[in-house]
CSV table of C-alpha atoms in Angstrom, one decimal:
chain,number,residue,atom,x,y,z
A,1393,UNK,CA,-12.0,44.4,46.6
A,1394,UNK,CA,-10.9,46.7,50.0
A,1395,UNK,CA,-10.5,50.0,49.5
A,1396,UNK,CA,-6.6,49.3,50.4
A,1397,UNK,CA,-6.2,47.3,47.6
A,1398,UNK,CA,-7.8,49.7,45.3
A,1399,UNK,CA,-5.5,52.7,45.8
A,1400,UNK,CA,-2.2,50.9,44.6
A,1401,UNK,CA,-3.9,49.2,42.0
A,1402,UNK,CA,-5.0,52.6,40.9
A,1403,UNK,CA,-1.7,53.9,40.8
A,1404,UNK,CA,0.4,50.7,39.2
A,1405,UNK,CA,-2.3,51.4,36.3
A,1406,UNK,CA,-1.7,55.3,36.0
A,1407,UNK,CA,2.0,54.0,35.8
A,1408,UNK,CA,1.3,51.5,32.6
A,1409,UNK,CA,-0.8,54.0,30.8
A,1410,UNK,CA,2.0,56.7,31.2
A,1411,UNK,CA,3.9,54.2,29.0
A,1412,UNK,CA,6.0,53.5,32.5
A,1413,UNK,CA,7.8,49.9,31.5
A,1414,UNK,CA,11.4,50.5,33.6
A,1415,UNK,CA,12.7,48.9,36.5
A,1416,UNK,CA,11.2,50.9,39.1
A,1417,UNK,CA,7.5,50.4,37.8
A,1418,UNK,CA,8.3,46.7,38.5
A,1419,UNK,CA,9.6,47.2,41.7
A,1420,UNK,CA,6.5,49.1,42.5
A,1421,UNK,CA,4.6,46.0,41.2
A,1422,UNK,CA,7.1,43.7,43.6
A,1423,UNK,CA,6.3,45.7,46.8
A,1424,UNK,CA,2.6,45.2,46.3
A,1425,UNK,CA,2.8,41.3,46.3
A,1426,UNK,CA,4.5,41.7,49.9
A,1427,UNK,CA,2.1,40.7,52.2
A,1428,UNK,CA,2.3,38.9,55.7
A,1429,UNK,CA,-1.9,37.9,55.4
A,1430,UNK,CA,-2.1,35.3,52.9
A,1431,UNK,CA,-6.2,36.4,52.3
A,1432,UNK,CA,-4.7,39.8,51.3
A,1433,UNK,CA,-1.6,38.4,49.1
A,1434,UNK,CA,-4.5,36.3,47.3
A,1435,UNK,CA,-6.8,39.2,46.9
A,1436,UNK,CA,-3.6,41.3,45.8
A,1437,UNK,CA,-2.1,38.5,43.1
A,1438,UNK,CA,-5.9,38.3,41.6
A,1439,UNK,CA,-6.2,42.0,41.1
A,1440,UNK,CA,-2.9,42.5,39.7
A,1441,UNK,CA,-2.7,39.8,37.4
A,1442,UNK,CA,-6.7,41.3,36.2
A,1443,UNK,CA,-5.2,44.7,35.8
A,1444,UNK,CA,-2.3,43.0,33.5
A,1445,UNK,CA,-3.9,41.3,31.2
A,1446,UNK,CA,-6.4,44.4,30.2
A,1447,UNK,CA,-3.7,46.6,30.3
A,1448,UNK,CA,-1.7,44.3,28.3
A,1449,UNK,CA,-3.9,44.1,25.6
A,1450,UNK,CA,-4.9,47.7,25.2
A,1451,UNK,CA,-1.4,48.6,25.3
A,1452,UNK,CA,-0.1,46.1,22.5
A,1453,UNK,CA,-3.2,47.3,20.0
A,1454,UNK,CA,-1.5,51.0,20.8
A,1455,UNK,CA,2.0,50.2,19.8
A,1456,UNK,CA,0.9,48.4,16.4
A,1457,UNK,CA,2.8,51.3,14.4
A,1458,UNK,CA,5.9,51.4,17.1
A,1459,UNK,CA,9.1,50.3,15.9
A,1460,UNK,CA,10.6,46.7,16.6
A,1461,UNK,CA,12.7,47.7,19.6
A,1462,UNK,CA,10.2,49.3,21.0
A,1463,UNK,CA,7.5,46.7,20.8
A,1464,UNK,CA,10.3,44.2,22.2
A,1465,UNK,CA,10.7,46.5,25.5
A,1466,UNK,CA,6.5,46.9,26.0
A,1467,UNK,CA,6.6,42.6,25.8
A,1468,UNK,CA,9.6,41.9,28.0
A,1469,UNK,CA,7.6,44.6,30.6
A,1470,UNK,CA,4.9,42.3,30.2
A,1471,UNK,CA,6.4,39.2,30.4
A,1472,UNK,CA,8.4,40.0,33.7
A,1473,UNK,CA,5.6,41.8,34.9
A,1474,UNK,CA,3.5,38.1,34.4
A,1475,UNK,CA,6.2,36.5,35.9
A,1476,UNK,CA,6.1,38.2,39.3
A,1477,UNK,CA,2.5,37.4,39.9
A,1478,UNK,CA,3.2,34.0,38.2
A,1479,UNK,CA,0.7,34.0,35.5
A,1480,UNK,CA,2.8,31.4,33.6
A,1481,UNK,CA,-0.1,31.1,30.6
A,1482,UNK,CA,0.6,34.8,29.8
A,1483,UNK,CA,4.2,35.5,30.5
A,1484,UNK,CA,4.9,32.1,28.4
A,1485,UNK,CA,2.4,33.6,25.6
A,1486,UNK,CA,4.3,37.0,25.3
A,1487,UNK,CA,7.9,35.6,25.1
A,1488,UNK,CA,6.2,33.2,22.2
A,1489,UNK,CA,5.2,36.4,20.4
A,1490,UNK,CA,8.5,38.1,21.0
A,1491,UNK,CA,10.8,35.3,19.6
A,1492,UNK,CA,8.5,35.3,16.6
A,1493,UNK,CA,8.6,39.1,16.2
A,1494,UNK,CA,12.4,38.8,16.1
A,1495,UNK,CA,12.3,35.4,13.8
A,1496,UNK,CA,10.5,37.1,11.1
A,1497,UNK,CA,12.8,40.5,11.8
A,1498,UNK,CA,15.9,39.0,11.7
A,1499,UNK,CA,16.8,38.9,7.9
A,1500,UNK,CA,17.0,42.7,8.1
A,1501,UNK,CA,18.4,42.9,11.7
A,1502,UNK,CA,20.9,40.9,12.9
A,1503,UNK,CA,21.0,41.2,16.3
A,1504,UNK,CA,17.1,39.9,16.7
A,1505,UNK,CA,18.7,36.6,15.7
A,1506,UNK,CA,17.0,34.1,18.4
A,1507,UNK,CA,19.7,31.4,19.1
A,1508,UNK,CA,18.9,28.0,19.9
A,1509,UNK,CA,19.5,28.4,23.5
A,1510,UNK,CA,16.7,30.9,23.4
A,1511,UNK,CA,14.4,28.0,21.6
A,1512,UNK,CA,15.1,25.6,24.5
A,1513,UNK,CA,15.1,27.5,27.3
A,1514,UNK,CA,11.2,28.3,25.6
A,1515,UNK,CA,9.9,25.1,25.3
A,1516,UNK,CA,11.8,24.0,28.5
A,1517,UNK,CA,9.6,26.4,30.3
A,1518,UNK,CA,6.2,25.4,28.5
A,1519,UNK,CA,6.8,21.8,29.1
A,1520,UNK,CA,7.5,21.8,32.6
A,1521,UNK,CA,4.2,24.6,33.0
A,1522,UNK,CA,1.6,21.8,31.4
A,1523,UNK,CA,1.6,23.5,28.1
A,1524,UNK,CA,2.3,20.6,26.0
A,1525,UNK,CA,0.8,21.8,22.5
A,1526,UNK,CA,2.8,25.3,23.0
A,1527,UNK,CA,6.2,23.5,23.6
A,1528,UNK,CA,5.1,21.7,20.3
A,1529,UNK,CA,4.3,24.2,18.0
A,1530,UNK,CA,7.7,26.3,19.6
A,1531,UNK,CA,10.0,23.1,18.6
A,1532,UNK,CA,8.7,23.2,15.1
A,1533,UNK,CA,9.3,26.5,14.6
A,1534,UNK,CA,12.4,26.5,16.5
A,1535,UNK,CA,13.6,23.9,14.1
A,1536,UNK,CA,12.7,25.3,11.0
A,1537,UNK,CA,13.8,28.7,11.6
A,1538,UNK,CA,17.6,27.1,12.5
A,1539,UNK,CA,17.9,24.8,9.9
A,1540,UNK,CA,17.7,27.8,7.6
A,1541,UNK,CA,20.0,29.6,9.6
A,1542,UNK,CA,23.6,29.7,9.2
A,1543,UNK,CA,24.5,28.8,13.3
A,1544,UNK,CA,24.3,25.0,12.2
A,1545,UNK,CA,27.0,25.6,9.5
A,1546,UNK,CA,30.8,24.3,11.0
A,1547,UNK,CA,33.1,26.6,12.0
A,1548,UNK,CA,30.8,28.8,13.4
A,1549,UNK,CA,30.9,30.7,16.3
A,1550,UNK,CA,29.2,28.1,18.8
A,1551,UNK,CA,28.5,25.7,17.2
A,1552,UNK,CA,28.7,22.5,19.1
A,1553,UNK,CA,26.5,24.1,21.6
A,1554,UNK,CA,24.1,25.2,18.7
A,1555,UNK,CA,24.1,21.5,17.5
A,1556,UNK,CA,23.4,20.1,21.0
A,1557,UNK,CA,20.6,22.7,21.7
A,1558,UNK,CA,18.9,21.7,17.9
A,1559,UNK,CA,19.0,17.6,19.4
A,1560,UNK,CA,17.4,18.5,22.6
A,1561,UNK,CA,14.5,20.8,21.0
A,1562,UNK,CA,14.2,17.4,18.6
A,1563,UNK,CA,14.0,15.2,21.3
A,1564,UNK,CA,12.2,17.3,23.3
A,1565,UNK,CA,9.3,17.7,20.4
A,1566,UNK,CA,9.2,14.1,20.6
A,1567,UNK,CA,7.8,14.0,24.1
A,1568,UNK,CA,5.9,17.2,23.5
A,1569,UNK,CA,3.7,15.7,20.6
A,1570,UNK,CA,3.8,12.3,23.1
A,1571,UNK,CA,2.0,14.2,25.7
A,1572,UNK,CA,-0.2,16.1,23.3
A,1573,UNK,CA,-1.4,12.8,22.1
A,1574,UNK,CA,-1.6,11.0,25.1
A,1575,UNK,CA,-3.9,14.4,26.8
A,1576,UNK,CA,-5.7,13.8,23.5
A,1577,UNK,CA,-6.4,10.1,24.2
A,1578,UNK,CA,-7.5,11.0,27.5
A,1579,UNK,CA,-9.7,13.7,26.0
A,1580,UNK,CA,-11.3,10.9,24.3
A,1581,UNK,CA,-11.6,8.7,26.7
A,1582,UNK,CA,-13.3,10.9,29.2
A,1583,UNK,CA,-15.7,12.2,26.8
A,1584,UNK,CA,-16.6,8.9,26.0
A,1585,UNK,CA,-17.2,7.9,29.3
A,1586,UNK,CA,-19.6,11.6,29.9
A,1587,UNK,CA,-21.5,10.0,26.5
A,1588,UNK,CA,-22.2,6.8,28.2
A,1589,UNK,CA,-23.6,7.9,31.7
A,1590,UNK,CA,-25.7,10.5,29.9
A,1591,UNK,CA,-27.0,7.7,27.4
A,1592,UNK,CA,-27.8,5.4,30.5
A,1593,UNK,CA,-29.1,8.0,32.4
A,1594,UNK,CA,-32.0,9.0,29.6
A,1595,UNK,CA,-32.2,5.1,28.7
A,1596,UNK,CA,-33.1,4.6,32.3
A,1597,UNK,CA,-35.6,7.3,32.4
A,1598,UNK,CA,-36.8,5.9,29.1
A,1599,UNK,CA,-37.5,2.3,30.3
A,1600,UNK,CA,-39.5,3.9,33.6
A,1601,UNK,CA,-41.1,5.7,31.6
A,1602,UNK,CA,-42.1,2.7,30.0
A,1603,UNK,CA,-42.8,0.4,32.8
A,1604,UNK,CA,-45.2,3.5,34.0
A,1605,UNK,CA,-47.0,3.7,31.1
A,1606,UNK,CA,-47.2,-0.3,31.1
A,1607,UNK,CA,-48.4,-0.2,34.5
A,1608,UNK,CA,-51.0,2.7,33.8
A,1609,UNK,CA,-52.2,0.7,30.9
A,1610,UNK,CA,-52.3,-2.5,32.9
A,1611,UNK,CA,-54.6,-1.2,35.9
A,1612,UNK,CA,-56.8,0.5,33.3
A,1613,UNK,CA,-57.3,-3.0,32.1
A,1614,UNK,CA,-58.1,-4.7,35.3
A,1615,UNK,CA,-60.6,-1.5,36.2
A,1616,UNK,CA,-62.2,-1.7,32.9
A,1617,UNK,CA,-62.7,-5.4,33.1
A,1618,UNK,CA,-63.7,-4.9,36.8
A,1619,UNK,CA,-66.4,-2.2,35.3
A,1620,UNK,CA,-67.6,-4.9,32.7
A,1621,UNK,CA,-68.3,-7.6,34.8
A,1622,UNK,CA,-70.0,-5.4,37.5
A,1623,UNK,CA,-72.5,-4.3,34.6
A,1624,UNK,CA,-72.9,-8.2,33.9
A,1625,UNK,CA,-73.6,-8.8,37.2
A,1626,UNK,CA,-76.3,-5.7,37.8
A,1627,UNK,CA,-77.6,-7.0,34.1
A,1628,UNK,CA,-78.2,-10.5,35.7
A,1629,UNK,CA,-79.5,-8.8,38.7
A,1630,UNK,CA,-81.7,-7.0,36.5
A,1631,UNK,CA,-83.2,-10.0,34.7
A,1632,UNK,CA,-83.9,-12.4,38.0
A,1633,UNK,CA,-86.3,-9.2,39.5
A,1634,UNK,CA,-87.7,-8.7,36.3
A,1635,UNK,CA,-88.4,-13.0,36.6
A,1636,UNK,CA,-89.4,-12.7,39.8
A,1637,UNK,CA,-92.0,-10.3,39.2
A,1638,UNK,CA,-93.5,-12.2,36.6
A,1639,UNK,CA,-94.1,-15.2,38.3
A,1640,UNK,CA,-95.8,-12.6,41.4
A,1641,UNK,CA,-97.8,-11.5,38.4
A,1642,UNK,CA,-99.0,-15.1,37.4
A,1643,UNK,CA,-99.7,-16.2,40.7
């Protein structure tokens, strides 16, 4: 990484480890993704979105003991942060863990309520960004959580648009768990075919090394039977001088 990459790297960490999750440490993030040479913008958008995701992590085991709110402010920090350098996989996986936080919360606090429109706009997002088994498990959450809830009952505030949103997340499961299985066909399919060529790949060394040993064994043969009748031959040769001396001998 160049050296003036480094420096405000440096500095957009110093402001995450001073707990600095406003507006203007964004901004600050912003201006660094402003670049006129694309090689630099690339080099920039991979450091950043490096520097995230550690800080991220060490800063969510930090704020295990915070309160509610404050965890809620640390992940929407995160999840716009993601969303600038357009890290869809993380921002997507922070707002899960945020509308969970304030599912399970929401029997004591009211105002974490997540409202249907919240659900969709979720698995909306997941879907379109490839993350098919995501957008799954949101909708059946999602579901559960409303049909337990009280903004399905009539005469509630919103209701028809609560009603509407509850059909599209159902519909929109539907297609989610469609894609999940078709990916997982595909899955299947493709390691079935890597199963094959490997198979026919060693069967094919297997039957050369066959037909080598077959040919080793079969030229062994002919030199071995080549040695045998060359000994017959210097036997016979043998016997006719040992004939032929004889018969000097009696004459």
């Amino acid at each position: 990484m160049s050296h003036s990459t480094e420096q405000p790297l440096s500095l957009l960490r110093s402001l995450i480890q001073a707990r600095s999750f406003g507006d203007s440490t964004l901004r600050f993030l912003g201006s660094l993704l402003v670049s006129k040479d694309v090689k630099s913008l690339i080099e920039v958008r991979s450091g950043v979105t490096q520097l995230l995701r550690s800080e991220c992590i060490s800063v969510l085991l930090s704020i295990s003991d915070k309160t509610v709110r404050e965890k809620l402010i640390v992940l929407e920090f995160f999840v716009r942060a993601f969303a600038l350098v357009a890290d869809h996989e993380s921002c997507l996986a922070l707002r899960y863990e945020a509308l969970v936080m304030r599912q399970m919360k929401s029997s004591n606090y009211q105002w974490l309520r997540v409202s249907p429109l919240e659900w969709l706009r979720f698995v909306e997002d997941a879907l379109n960004n490839g993350f098919h088994s995501v957008a799954e498990k949101a909708c059946e959450n999602a579901l559960s959580y409303l049909r337990n809830n009280d903004v399905l009952k009539p005469g509630t505030d919103a209701f028809t648009e609560n009603l509407n949103a509850v059909s599209e997340i159902t519909r929109l499961r539907n297609r989610a768990m469609t894609l999940v299985a078709s990916r997982s066909v595909q899955v299947q399919a493709a390691e079935y075919l890597r199963r094959k060529t490997t198979e026919q790949k060693m069967s094919g060394l297997s039957f050369k090394g066959k037909r080598c040993l077959a040919t080793t064994a079969f030229r062994n043969g002919i030199k071995r039977q080549n040695v045998r009748r060359l000994n017959q031959h210097q036997s016979l040769l043998k016997i006719n001088n040992e004939l032929d001396g004889s018969h000097l001998n009696l004459r």
